[in-house]
Short mmCIF file of C-alpha atoms in Angstrom, two decimals:
data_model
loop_
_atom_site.label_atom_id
_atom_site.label_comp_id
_atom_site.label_asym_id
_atom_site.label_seq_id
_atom_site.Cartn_x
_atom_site.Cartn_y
_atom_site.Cartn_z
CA UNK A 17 20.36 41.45 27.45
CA UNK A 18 18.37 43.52 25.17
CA UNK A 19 14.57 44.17 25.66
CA UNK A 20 12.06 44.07 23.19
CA UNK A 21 8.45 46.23 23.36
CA UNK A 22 5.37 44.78 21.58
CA UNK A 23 5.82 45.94 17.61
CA UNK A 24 9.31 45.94 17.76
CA UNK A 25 11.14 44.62 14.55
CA UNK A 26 13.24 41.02 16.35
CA UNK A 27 16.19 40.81 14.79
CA UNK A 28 16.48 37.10 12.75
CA UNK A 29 20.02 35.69 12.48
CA UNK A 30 20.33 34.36 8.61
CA UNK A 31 23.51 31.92 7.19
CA UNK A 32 24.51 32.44 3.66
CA UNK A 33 26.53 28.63 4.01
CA UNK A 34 25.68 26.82 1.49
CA UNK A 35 26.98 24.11 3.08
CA UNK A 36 24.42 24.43 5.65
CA UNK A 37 21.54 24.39 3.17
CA UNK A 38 22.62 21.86 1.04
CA UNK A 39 22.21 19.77 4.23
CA UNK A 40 18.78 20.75 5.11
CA UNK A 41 17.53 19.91 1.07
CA UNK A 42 19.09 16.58 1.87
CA UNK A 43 17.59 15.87 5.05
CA UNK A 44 13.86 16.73 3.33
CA UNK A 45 14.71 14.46 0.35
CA UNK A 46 15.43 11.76 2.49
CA UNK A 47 12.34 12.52 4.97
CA UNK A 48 9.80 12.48 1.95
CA UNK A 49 11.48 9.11 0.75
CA UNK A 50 11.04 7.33 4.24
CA UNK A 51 7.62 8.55 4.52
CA UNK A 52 6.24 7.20 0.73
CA UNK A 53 7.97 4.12 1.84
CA UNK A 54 5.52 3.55 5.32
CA UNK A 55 2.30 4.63 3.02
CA UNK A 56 2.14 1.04 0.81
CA UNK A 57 0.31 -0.76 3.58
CA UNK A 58 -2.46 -1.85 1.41
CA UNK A 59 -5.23 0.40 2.88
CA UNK A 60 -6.41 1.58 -0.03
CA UNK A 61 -10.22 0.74 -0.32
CA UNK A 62 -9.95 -0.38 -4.17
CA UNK A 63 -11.28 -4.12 -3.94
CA UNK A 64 -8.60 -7.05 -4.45
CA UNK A 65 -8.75 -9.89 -7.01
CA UNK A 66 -8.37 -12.94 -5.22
CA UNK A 67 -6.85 -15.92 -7.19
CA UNK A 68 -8.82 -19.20 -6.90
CA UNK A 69 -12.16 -17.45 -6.00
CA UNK A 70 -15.18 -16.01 -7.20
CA UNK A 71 -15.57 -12.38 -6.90
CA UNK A 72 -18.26 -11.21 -4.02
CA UNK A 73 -20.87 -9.39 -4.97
CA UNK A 74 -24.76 -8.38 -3.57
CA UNK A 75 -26.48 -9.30 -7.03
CA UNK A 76 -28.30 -6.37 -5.82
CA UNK A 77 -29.54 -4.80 -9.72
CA UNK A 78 -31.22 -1.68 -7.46
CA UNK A 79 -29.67 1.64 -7.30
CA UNK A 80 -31.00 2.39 -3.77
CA UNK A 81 -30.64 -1.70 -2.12
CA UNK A 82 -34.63 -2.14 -1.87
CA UNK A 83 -34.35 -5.29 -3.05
CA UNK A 84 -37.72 -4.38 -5.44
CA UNK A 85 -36.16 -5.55 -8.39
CA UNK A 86 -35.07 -9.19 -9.40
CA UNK A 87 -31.89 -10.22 -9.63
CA UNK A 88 -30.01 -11.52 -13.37
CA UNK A 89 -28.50 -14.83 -13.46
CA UNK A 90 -26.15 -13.25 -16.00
CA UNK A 91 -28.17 -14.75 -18.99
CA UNK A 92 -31.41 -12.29 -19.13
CA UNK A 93 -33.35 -14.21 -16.90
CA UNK A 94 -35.28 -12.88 -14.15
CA UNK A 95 -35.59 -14.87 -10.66
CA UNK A 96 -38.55 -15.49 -8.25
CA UNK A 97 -38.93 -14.84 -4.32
CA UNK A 98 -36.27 -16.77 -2.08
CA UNK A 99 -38.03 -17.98 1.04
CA UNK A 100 -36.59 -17.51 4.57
CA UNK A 101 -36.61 -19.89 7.96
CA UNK A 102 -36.69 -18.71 11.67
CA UNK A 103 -32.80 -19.06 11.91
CA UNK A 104 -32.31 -15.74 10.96
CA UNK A 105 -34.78 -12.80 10.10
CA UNK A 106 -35.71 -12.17 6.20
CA UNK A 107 -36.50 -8.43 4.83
CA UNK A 108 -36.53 -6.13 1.95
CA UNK A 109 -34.97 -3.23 3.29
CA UNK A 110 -30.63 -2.75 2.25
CA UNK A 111 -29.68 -2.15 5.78
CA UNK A 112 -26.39 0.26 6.40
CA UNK A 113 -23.18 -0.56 5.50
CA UNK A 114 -22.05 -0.47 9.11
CA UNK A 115 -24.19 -3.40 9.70
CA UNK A 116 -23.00 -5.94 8.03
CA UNK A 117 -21.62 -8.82 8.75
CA UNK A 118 -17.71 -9.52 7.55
CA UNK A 119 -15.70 -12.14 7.16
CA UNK A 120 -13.85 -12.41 10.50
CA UNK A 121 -17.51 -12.38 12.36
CA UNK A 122 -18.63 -15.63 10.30
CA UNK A 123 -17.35 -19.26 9.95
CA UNK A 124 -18.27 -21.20 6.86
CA UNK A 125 -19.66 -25.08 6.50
CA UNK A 126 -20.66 -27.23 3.52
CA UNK A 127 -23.97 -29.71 4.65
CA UNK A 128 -24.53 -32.72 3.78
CA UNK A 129 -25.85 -33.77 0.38
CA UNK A 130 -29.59 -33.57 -0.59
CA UNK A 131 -29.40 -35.16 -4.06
CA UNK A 132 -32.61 -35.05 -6.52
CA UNK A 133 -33.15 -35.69 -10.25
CA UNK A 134 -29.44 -36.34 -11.06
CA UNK A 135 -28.42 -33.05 -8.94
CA UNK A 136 -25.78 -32.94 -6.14
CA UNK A 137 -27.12 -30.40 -3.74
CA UNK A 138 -25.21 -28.53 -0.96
CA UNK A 139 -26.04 -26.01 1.60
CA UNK A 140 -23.18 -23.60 2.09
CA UNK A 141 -23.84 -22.49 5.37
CA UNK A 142 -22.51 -19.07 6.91
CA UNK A 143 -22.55 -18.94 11.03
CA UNK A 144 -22.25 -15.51 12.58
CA UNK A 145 -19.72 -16.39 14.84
CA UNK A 146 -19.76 -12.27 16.51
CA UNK A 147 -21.12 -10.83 19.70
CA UNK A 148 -23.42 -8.70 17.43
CA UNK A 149 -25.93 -8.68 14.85
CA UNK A 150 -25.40 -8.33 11.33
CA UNK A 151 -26.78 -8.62 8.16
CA UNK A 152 -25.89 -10.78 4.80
CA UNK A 153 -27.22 -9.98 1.29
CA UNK A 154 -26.71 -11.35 -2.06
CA UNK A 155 -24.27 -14.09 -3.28
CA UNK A 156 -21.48 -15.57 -2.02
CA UNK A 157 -18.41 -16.37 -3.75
CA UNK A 158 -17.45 -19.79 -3.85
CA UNK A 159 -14.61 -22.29 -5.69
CA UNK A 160 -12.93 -25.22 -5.17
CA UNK A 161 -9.54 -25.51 -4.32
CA UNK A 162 -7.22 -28.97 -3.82
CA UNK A 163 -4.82 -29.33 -1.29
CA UNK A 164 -2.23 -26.56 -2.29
CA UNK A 165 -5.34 -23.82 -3.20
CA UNK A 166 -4.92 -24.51 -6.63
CA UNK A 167 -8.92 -24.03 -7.96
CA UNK A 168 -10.26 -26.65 -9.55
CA UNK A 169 -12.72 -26.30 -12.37
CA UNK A 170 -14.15 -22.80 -13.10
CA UNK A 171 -16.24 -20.69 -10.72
CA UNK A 172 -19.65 -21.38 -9.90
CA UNK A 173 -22.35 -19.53 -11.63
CA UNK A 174 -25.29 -17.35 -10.36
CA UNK A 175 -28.96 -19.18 -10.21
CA UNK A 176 -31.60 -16.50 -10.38
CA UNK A 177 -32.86 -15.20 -7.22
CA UNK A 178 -34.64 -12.08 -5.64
CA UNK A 179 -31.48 -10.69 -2.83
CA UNK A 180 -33.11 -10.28 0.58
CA UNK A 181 -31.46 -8.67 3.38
CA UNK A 182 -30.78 -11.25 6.28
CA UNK A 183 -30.28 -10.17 9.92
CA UNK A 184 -28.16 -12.56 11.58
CA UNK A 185 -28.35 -12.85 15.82
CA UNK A 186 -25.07 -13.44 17.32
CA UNK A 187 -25.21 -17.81 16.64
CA UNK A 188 -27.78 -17.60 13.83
CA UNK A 189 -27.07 -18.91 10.14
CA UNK A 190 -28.11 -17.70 6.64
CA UNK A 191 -27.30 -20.47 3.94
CA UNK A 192 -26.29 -20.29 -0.08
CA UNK A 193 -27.33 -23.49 -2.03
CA UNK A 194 -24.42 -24.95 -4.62
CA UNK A 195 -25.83 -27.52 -6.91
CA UNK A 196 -24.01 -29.25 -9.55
CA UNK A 197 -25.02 -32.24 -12.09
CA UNK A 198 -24.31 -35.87 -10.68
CA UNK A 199 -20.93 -36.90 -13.07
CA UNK A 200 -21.69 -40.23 -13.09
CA UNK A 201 -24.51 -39.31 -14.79
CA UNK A 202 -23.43 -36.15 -16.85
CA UNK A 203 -20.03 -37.97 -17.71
CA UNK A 204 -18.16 -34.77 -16.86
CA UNK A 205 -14.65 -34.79 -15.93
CA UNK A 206 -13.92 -35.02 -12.14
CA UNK A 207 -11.92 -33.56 -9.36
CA UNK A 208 -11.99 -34.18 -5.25
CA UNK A 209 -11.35 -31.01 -3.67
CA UNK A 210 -9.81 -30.68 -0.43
CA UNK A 211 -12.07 -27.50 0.93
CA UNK A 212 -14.43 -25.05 -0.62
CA UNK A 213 -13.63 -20.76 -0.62
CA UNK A 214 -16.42 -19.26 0.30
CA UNK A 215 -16.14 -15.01 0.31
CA UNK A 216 -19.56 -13.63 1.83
CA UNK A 217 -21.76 -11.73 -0.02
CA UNK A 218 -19.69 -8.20 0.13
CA UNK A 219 -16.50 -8.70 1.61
CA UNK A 220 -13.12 -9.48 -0.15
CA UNK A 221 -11.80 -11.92 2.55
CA UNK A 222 -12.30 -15.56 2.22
CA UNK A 223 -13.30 -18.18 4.60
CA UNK A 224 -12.39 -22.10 4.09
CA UNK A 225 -14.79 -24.86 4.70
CA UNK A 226 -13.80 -28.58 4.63
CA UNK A 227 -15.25 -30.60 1.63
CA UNK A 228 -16.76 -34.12 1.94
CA UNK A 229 -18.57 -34.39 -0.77
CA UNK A 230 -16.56 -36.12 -3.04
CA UNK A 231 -16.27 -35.49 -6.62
CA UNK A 232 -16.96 -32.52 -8.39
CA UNK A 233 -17.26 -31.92 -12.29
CA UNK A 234 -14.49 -29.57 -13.33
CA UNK A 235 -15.06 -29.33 -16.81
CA UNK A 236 -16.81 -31.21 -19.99
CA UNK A 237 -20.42 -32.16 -20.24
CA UNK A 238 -22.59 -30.45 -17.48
CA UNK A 239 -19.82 -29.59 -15.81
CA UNK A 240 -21.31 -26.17 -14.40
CA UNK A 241 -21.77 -25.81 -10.53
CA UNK A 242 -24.17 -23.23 -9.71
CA UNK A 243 -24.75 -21.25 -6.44
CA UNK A 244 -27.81 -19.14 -4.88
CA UNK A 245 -28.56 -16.05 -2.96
CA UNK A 246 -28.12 -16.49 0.72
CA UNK A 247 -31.46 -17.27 2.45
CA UNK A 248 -31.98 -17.99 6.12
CA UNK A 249 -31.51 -20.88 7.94
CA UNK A 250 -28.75 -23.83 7.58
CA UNK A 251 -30.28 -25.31 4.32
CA UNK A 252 -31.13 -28.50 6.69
#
């Protein structure tokens, strides 16, 4: 057996076959088309559209979350202060990303009626459901859906308010209000939905709630349904 010193030049055995590298190409091709095939998992962070329901978002309008700013309703309005309950604590500061609170550490629950001046008003109520603390912001999204999921109606539009940063204890509640013109009265034409998507403020998941409150306007005269920033409490 021959014995090599340190410098020494080690002899490397070499193939001209091409046989042999037309194999090896092959085997790389085929390597590189298994492995694009495991990447299309769906991890890319790009948000996704999700049919039947509204689009989350903060309704944050300041660059740095301080919540010093007010909020647009989409129609060049400005909003006023929300006010906040013990059931969950209220401030101004944005709070880290890290921190908040996602969709598989809340439930979701419509409340029972408070009607007033020809409105139908609901408290959509979000329960952190987690073994943590977390914090909401902004507006939900919201839509109803009938049996199937088919939405019915369009979704619900933003009322003005000033985002607040809600820090929920593990049990605690924050609480979006959905308010829609009574169609009885407004002679809009009607739907009965089955449940109510609800995406928090933020996330792109949805949660379901059961809905019991009858008919909803879908579409005609005063048919828009209209939904608030998330304040604290259960809207009780």
């Amino acid at each position: 057996m021959a014995t090599f010193r340190h410098g020494d030049e080690v002899p490397v055995r070499r193939t001209s076959s091409p046989a042999h590298w037309a194999a090896v190409v092959a085997g790389v091709a085929l390597l590189g088309t298994l492995s694009a095939c495991g990447t299309g998992s769906g991890t890319s962070g790009t948000p996704q559209k999700l049919p039947g329901t509204a689009q989350p978002a903060s309704g944050d309008t300041t660059p740095d979350g301080s919540g010093t700013s007010t909020a647009s309703a989409g129609d060049g309005r400005t909003s006023a202060p929300v006010s906040g309950s013990s059931s969950a604590t209220a401030s101004t500061g944005s709070g880290a990303a890290s921190t908040r609170c996602h969709t598989s550490e809340l439930r979701a629950t419509v409340g029972g009626n408070d009607p007033g001046a020809g409105q139908e008003n609901f408290p959509v109520v979000l329960i952190n459901t987690s073994h943590r603390t977390c914090t909401l912001r902004g507006y939900p999204g919201a839509a109803f859906v009938d049996a199937s999921g088919k939405q019915l109606g369009p979704d619900p539009k933003r009322s003005p308010g000033s985002p607040a940063t809600l820090t929920l204890a593990p049990g605690k509640s924050a609480w979006a209000g959905l308010t829609f013109s009574n169609p009885e009265i407004s002679g809009a034409r009607t739907a009965t939905p089955a449940s109510l998507v609800v995406t928090p403020p933020d996330e792109r998941d949805p949660l379901k709630a059961a809905w019991k409150g009858g008919k909803v306007p879908v579409s005609g005269n005063s048919s828009s349904v209209s939904l608030t920033v998330v304040r604290a409490g259960t809207g009780a």
